[in-house]
mmCIF file of C-alpha atoms in Angstrom:
data_model
loop_
_atom_site.group_PDB
_atom_site.id
_atom_site.type_symbol
_atom_site.label_atom_id
_atom_site.label_comp_id
_atom_site.label_asym_id
_atom_site.label_seq_id
_atom_site.Cartn_x
_atom_site.Cartn_y
_atom_site.Cartn_z
ATOM 1 C CA UNK A 265 35.328 6.125 -1.955
ATOM 2 C CA UNK A 266 34.758 5.955 -6.005
ATOM 3 C CA UNK A 267 34.367 2.004 -5.686
ATOM 4 C CA UNK A 268 31.395 2.211 -3.189
ATOM 5 C CA UNK A 269 30.040 4.933 -5.317
ATOM 6 C CA UNK A 270 30.289 3.097 -8.520
ATOM 7 C CA UNK A 271 28.937 -0.141 -7.185
ATOM 8 C CA UNK A 272 25.968 1.727 -5.913
ATOM 9 C CA UNK A 273 25.570 3.453 -8.983
ATOM 10 C CA UNK A 274 24.843 0.399 -10.856
ATOM 11 C CA UNK A 275 21.768 -0.258 -9.089
ATOM 12 C CA UNK A 276 20.221 3.141 -10.018
ATOM 13 C CA UNK A 277 17.945 3.180 -13.191
ATOM 14 C CA UNK A 278 18.284 6.246 -15.128
ATOM 15 C CA UNK A 279 15.219 7.271 -17.243
ATOM 16 C CA UNK A 280 15.321 9.803 -20.117
ATOM 17 C CA UNK A 281 13.588 12.375 -17.925
ATOM 18 C CA UNK A 282 16.330 12.223 -15.149
ATOM 19 C CA UNK A 283 18.966 12.532 -17.756
ATOM 20 C CA UNK A 284 17.153 15.663 -19.172
ATOM 21 C CA UNK A 285 17.073 17.081 -15.925
ATOM 22 C CA UNK A 286 20.850 16.285 -15.198
ATOM 23 C CA UNK A 287 21.455 18.445 -18.350
ATOM 24 C CA UNK A 288 20.145 21.548 -16.857
ATOM 25 C CA UNK A 289 22.414 24.323 -15.604
ATOM 26 C CA UNK A 290 20.771 24.445 -12.078
ATOM 27 C CA UNK A 291 21.260 20.796 -11.180
ATOM 28 C CA UNK A 292 24.958 20.901 -12.738
ATOM 29 C CA UNK A 293 25.674 23.544 -10.172
ATOM 30 C CA UNK A 294 24.872 21.131 -7.246
ATOM 31 C CA UNK A 295 27.036 18.269 -9.250
ATOM 32 C CA UNK A 296 30.074 19.713 -10.436
ATOM 33 C CA UNK A 297 31.588 20.546 -7.087
ATOM 34 C CA UNK A 298 30.848 17.018 -5.750
ATOM 35 C CA UNK A 299 32.442 15.534 -8.899
ATOM 36 C CA UNK A 300 35.576 17.726 -8.882
ATOM 37 C CA UNK A 301 35.998 17.436 -5.043
ATOM 38 C CA UNK A 302 36.806 13.473 -5.682
ATOM 39 C CA UNK A 303 40.373 12.597 -6.083
ATOM 40 C CA UNK A 304 41.404 11.598 -9.586
ATOM 41 C CA UNK A 305 38.068 13.028 -11.443
ATOM 42 C CA UNK A 306 38.612 14.506 -14.804
ATOM 43 C CA UNK A 307 35.135 15.721 -16.605
ATOM 44 C CA UNK A 308 36.772 15.495 -19.756
ATOM 45 C CA UNK A 309 37.586 11.502 -19.368
ATOM 46 C CA UNK A 310 34.598 9.506 -20.898
ATOM 47 C CA UNK A 311 34.715 7.010 -17.865
ATOM 48 C CA UNK A 312 34.613 9.954 -15.291
ATOM 49 C CA UNK A 313 31.943 11.665 -16.936
ATOM 50 C CA UNK A 314 29.854 8.510 -16.790
ATOM 51 C CA UNK A 315 30.700 8.656 -12.729
ATOM 52 C CA UNK A 316 29.615 12.495 -13.132
ATOM 53 C CA UNK A 317 26.274 11.440 -14.659
ATOM 54 C CA UNK A 318 25.541 8.572 -12.164
ATOM 55 C CA UNK A 319 26.201 11.266 -9.232
ATOM 56 C CA UNK A 320 24.125 13.644 -10.855
ATOM 57 C CA UNK A 321 21.321 10.869 -10.821
ATOM 58 C CA UNK A 322 21.818 9.981 -7.225
ATOM 59 C CA UNK A 323 21.648 13.523 -6.075
ATOM 60 C CA UNK A 324 18.805 14.195 -8.446
ATOM 61 C CA UNK A 325 16.749 11.629 -6.953
ATOM 62 C CA UNK A 326 17.657 13.358 -3.359
ATOM 63 C CA UNK A 327 16.609 16.568 -4.670
ATOM 64 C CA UNK A 328 13.243 15.276 -6.245
ATOM 65 C CA UNK A 329 12.125 12.999 -3.929
ATOM 66 C CA UNK A 330 9.720 14.117 -1.284
ATOM 67 C CA UNK A 331 9.495 12.833 2.237
ATOM 68 C CA UNK A 332 6.080 12.225 3.274
ATOM 69 C CA UNK A 333 5.397 14.065 6.697
ATOM 70 C CA UNK A 334 3.580 12.319 9.442
ATOM 71 C CA UNK A 335 1.322 13.964 11.886
ATOM 72 C CA UNK A 336 -0.084 12.384 14.844
ATOM 73 C CA UNK A 337 0.447 9.023 13.624
ATOM 74 C CA UNK A 338 -0.957 10.106 10.102
ATOM 75 C CA UNK A 339 0.820 10.417 6.679
ATOM 76 C CA UNK A 340 -0.075 13.842 5.080
ATOM 77 C CA UNK A 341 -0.502 13.477 1.320
ATOM 78 C CA UNK A 342 -0.229 15.764 -1.475
ATOM 79 C CA UNK A 343 0.079 15.933 -5.106
ATOM 80 C CA UNK A 344 3.773 14.960 -5.251
ATOM 81 C CA UNK A 345 3.747 12.001 -2.817
ATOM 82 C CA UNK A 346 0.151 10.475 -3.143
ATOM 83 C CA UNK A 347 0.809 8.195 -6.069
ATOM 84 C CA UNK A 348 3.978 7.138 -4.634
ATOM 85 C CA UNK A 349 2.455 6.192 -1.137
ATOM 86 C CA UNK A 350 -0.286 4.183 -2.577
ATOM 87 C CA UNK A 351 2.176 2.283 -4.624
ATOM 88 C CA UNK A 352 4.746 1.438 -1.939
ATOM 89 C CA UNK A 353 1.882 0.228 0.516
ATOM 90 C CA UNK A 354 0.094 -2.999 0.449
ATOM 91 C CA UNK A 355 -3.067 -1.058 2.651
ATOM 92 C CA UNK A 356 -3.426 2.829 2.685
ATOM 93 C CA UNK A 357 -6.454 4.301 4.675
ATOM 94 C CA UNK A 358 -6.995 7.655 3.143
ATOM 95 C CA UNK A 359 -9.280 10.348 4.537
ATOM 96 C CA UNK A 360 -10.224 12.780 2.065
ATOM 97 C CA UNK A 361 -11.244 15.975 3.838
ATOM 98 C CA UNK A 362 -11.937 19.625 3.678
ATOM 99 C CA UNK A 363 -10.533 21.857 6.389
ATOM 100 C CA UNK A 364 -13.825 23.967 6.407
ATOM 101 C CA UNK A 365 -16.150 20.910 6.782
ATOM 102 C CA UNK A 366 -17.415 20.463 9.987
ATOM 103 C CA UNK A 367 -18.035 17.051 9.497
ATOM 104 C CA UNK A 368 -14.449 16.640 8.678
ATOM 105 C CA UNK A 369 -13.413 18.489 11.748
ATOM 106 C CA UNK A 370 -15.779 16.288 13.978
ATOM 107 C CA UNK A 371 -14.128 13.166 12.700
ATOM 108 C CA UNK A 372 -10.368 14.157 13.197
ATOM 109 C CA UNK A 373 -10.225 12.770 16.574
ATOM 110 C CA UNK A 374 -11.770 9.321 15.884
ATOM 111 C CA UNK A 375 -9.729 8.974 12.903
ATOM 112 C CA UNK A 376 -6.543 9.822 14.796
ATOM 113 C CA UNK A 377 -7.556 7.272 17.589
ATOM 114 C CA UNK A 378 -7.977 4.771 15.024
ATOM 115 C CA UNK A 379 -4.734 5.522 13.397
ATOM 116 C CA UNK A 380 -2.908 5.079 17.003
ATOM 117 C CA UNK A 381 -5.078 1.705 17.631
ATOM 118 C CA UNK A 382 -3.805 0.291 14.310
ATOM 119 C CA UNK A 383 -0.412 1.121 14.994
ATOM 120 C CA UNK A 384 -0.611 -0.571 18.532
ATOM 121 C CA UNK A 385 -2.381 -3.856 17.082
ATOM 122 C CA UNK A 386 0.369 -3.907 14.474
ATOM 123 C CA UNK A 387 -2.021 -3.947 11.516
ATOM 124 C CA UNK A 388 -0.181 -3.724 8.025
ATOM 125 C CA UNK A 389 -2.208 -0.441 7.465
ATOM 126 C CA UNK A 390 -0.878 3.245 6.605
ATOM 127 C CA UNK A 391 -3.383 5.957 7.789
ATOM 128 C CA UNK A 392 -3.201 8.950 5.657
ATOM 129 C CA UNK A 393 -5.028 12.139 4.793
ATOM 130 C CA UNK A 394 -5.341 14.611 1.836
ATOM 131 C CA UNK A 395 -6.950 18.027 1.931
ATOM 132 C CA UNK A 396 -9.108 18.962 -0.725
ATOM 133 C CA UNK A 397 -7.531 22.759 -1.150
ATOM 134 C CA UNK A 398 -5.208 22.635 -4.228
ATOM 135 C CA UNK A 399 -5.906 19.073 -4.742
ATOM 136 C CA UNK A 400 -8.813 19.125 -7.349
ATOM 137 C CA UNK A 401 -7.254 16.905 -9.892
ATOM 138 C CA UNK A 402 -6.669 14.159 -7.090
ATOM 139 C CA UNK A 403 -10.390 14.495 -5.515
ATOM 140 C CA UNK A 404 -11.680 14.392 -9.226
ATOM 141 C CA UNK A 405 -9.684 11.126 -9.945
ATOM 142 C CA UNK A 406 -10.762 9.451 -6.852
ATOM 143 C CA UNK A 407 -14.310 10.394 -7.343
ATOM 144 C CA UNK A 408 -14.984 12.455 -4.224
ATOM 145 C CA UNK A 409 -18.124 13.896 -3.886
ATOM 146 C CA UNK A 410 -18.466 15.005 -0.204
ATOM 147 C CA UNK A 411 -16.303 15.235 2.866
ATOM 148 C CA UNK A 412 -14.985 13.444 4.654
ATOM 149 C CA UNK A 413 -14.620 10.436 2.388
ATOM 150 C CA UNK A 414 -12.524 7.278 3.545
ATOM 151 C CA UNK A 415 -11.062 5.180 0.869
ATOM 152 C CA UNK A 416 -8.885 1.837 1.725
ATOM 153 C CA UNK A 417 -6.362 1.552 -1.156
ATOM 154 C CA UNK A 418 -5.598 -2.409 -0.817
ATOM 155 C CA UNK A 419 -2.930 -2.972 -3.278
ATOM 156 C CA UNK A 420 -3.726 0.037 -5.077
ATOM 157 C CA UNK A 421 -7.596 -0.855 -5.229
ATOM 158 C CA UNK A 422 -9.913 1.762 -3.870
ATOM 159 C CA UNK A 423 -12.543 0.506 -1.498
ATOM 160 C CA UNK A 424 -14.658 3.064 -0.141
ATOM 161 C CA UNK A 425 -15.608 2.958 3.647
ATOM 162 C CA UNK A 426 -19.640 2.703 3.873
ATOM 163 C CA UNK A 427 -20.981 5.914 4.521
ATOM 164 C CA UNK A 428 -23.562 4.131 6.482
ATOM 165 C CA UNK A 429 -21.183 2.769 8.856
ATOM 166 C CA UNK A 430 -20.389 4.655 12.109
ATOM 167 C CA UNK A 431 -17.211 6.874 12.259
ATOM 168 C CA UNK A 432 -15.656 6.019 15.216
ATOM 169 C CA UNK A 433 -12.386 4.574 15.972
ATOM 170 C CA UNK A 434 -14.006 1.466 16.892
ATOM 171 C CA UNK A 435 -15.798 1.095 13.818
ATOM 172 C CA UNK A 436 -12.761 1.920 11.426
ATOM 173 C CA UNK A 437 -10.723 -0.579 13.004
ATOM 174 C CA UNK A 438 -13.635 -3.373 12.894
ATOM 175 C CA UNK A 439 -13.964 -2.670 9.065
ATOM 176 C CA UNK A 440 -10.329 -2.629 8.331
ATOM 177 C CA UNK A 441 -9.869 -5.845 10.234
ATOM 178 C CA UNK A 442 -12.367 -7.501 7.798
ATOM 179 C CA UNK A 443 -10.571 -5.981 4.683
ATOM 180 C CA UNK A 444 -7.357 -7.027 5.530
ATOM 181 C CA UNK A 445 -7.978 -10.891 6.574
ATOM 182 C CA UNK A 446 -6.593 -13.335 4.723
ATOM 183 C CA UNK A 447 -8.972 -14.733 1.651
ATOM 184 C CA UNK A 448 -7.972 -18.229 2.226
ATOM 185 C CA UNK A 449 -8.421 -20.102 5.557
ATOM 186 C CA UNK A 450 -8.026 -23.775 6.174
ATOM 187 C CA UNK A 451 -10.823 -25.365 8.334
ATOM 188 C CA UNK A 452 -10.064 -28.660 9.858
ATOM 189 C CA UNK A 453 -12.939 -29.883 11.894
ATOM 190 C CA UNK A 454 -16.347 -30.199 11.199
ATOM 191 C CA UNK A 455 -17.390 -27.773 13.727
ATOM 192 C CA UNK A 456 -15.292 -25.080 11.976
ATOM 193 C CA UNK A 457 -16.849 -26.190 8.462
ATOM 194 C CA UNK A 458 -20.385 -25.360 10.103
ATOM 195 C CA UNK A 459 -19.277 -21.896 10.811
ATOM 196 C CA UNK A 460 -18.069 -21.831 7.122
ATOM 197 C CA UNK A 461 -21.081 -22.845 5.660
ATOM 198 C CA UNK A 462 -22.996 -19.844 6.896
ATOM 199 C CA UNK A 463 -21.216 -17.539 4.562
ATOM 200 C CA UNK A 464 -23.045 -17.791 1.123
ATOM 201 C CA UNK A 465 -20.179 -16.573 -0.648
ATOM 202 C CA UNK A 466 -17.865 -19.715 0.563
ATOM 203 C CA UNK A 467 -16.094 -21.437 -2.056
ATOM 204 C CA UNK A 468 -14.737 -24.861 -0.803
ATOM 205 C CA UNK A 469 -12.091 -27.107 -1.988
ATOM 206 C CA UNK A 470 -10.957 -30.232 0.253
ATOM 207 C CA UNK A 471 -7.932 -32.383 0.929
ATOM 208 C CA UNK A 472 -9.072 -35.949 1.698
ATOM 209 C CA UNK A 473 -6.238 -36.443 4.236
ATOM 210 C CA UNK A 474 -7.554 -33.798 6.081
ATOM 211 C CA UNK A 475 -11.470 -35.294 5.845
ATOM 212 C CA UNK A 476 -10.326 -38.762 6.852
ATOM 213 C CA UNK A 477 -8.587 -37.361 10.236
ATOM 214 C CA UNK A 478 -11.546 -35.841 11.241
ATOM 215 C CA UNK A 479 -14.696 -37.375 13.190
ATOM 216 C CA UNK A 480 -17.965 -37.204 11.330
ATOM 217 C CA UNK A 481 -18.208 -36.541 7.604
ATOM 218 C CA UNK A 482 -17.125 -33.244 6.074
ATOM 219 C CA UNK A 483 -18.058 -34.336 2.962
ATOM 220 C CA UNK A 484 -21.769 -34.851 3.470
ATOM 221 C CA UNK A 485 -21.670 -31.652 5.310
ATOM 222 C CA UNK A 486 -20.471 -29.617 2.585
ATOM 223 C CA UNK A 487 -22.484 -31.396 -0.121
ATOM 224 C CA UNK A 488 -25.602 -30.892 2.148
ATOM 225 C CA UNK A 489 -24.999 -26.970 3.216
ATOM 226 C CA UNK A 490 -23.299 -25.986 -0.367
ATOM 227 C CA UNK A 491 -24.552 -28.507 -2.919
ATOM 228 C CA UNK A 492 -20.678 -28.963 -3.938
ATOM 229 C CA UNK A 493 -19.405 -31.891 -5.862
ATOM 230 C CA UNK A 494 -16.794 -33.279 -3.343
ATOM 231 C CA UNK A 495 -13.349 -33.017 -5.009
ATOM 232 C CA UNK A 496 -10.666 -35.677 -3.731
ATOM 233 C CA UNK A 497 -7.345 -34.056 -4.008
ATOM 234 C CA UNK A 498 -5.248 -37.056 -3.414
ATOM 235 C CA UNK A 499 -6.988 -39.589 -5.273
ATOM 236 C CA UNK A 500 -8.288 -37.491 -8.163
ATOM 237 C CA UNK A 501 -5.518 -34.976 -8.275
ATOM 238 C CA UNK A 502 -6.393 -33.923 -12.040
ATOM 239 C CA UNK A 503 -9.864 -32.954 -11.352
#
């Protein structure tokens, strides 16, 4: 239906590069039969030509887009889908490997087990792999020095899995859980606060309504343990 197609076409963003592709005869051979098969289409009419261009764009996106293959729960990356996969997912754990590398082969089953376990735990992580052959540019861009190398892309920022860590499914899952934990947590009791102060990187800010409702004195605890100036969010909101 033309109305539906026109409505959908408004949401399609047409770049100059796509328009250049549309003008090529190879793509036109795909589009013309589709456009001409629609009732009332006249390619000499400007409005119909506009629809022709939108149809070309939609089909072009379908022709050029590449579905990421999934093997044993792991995304199979290549030069055509790597950047898109990293950009479209908050967490992507990528195994950079070489098929000839014995260490890569030995780790393969553990990596697959970790992918299946992460799926069972409903962790927000995509497991993926990229083979070194024919992907020299991607290997160099990601500074891959040896195989296998594991990198978690957290909101497109790369974090390398420590080489000193075990390469078992349990170790992978444990490390990934740490990397995907919320960066801000609320602690409501003195006992919880005592645990928090053991982390030397802790930064704390308190709401006096929470502190007042607890037994003991969270203010004194954090002053003592962290040498922080207590900030009263309720009485002194501008501080």
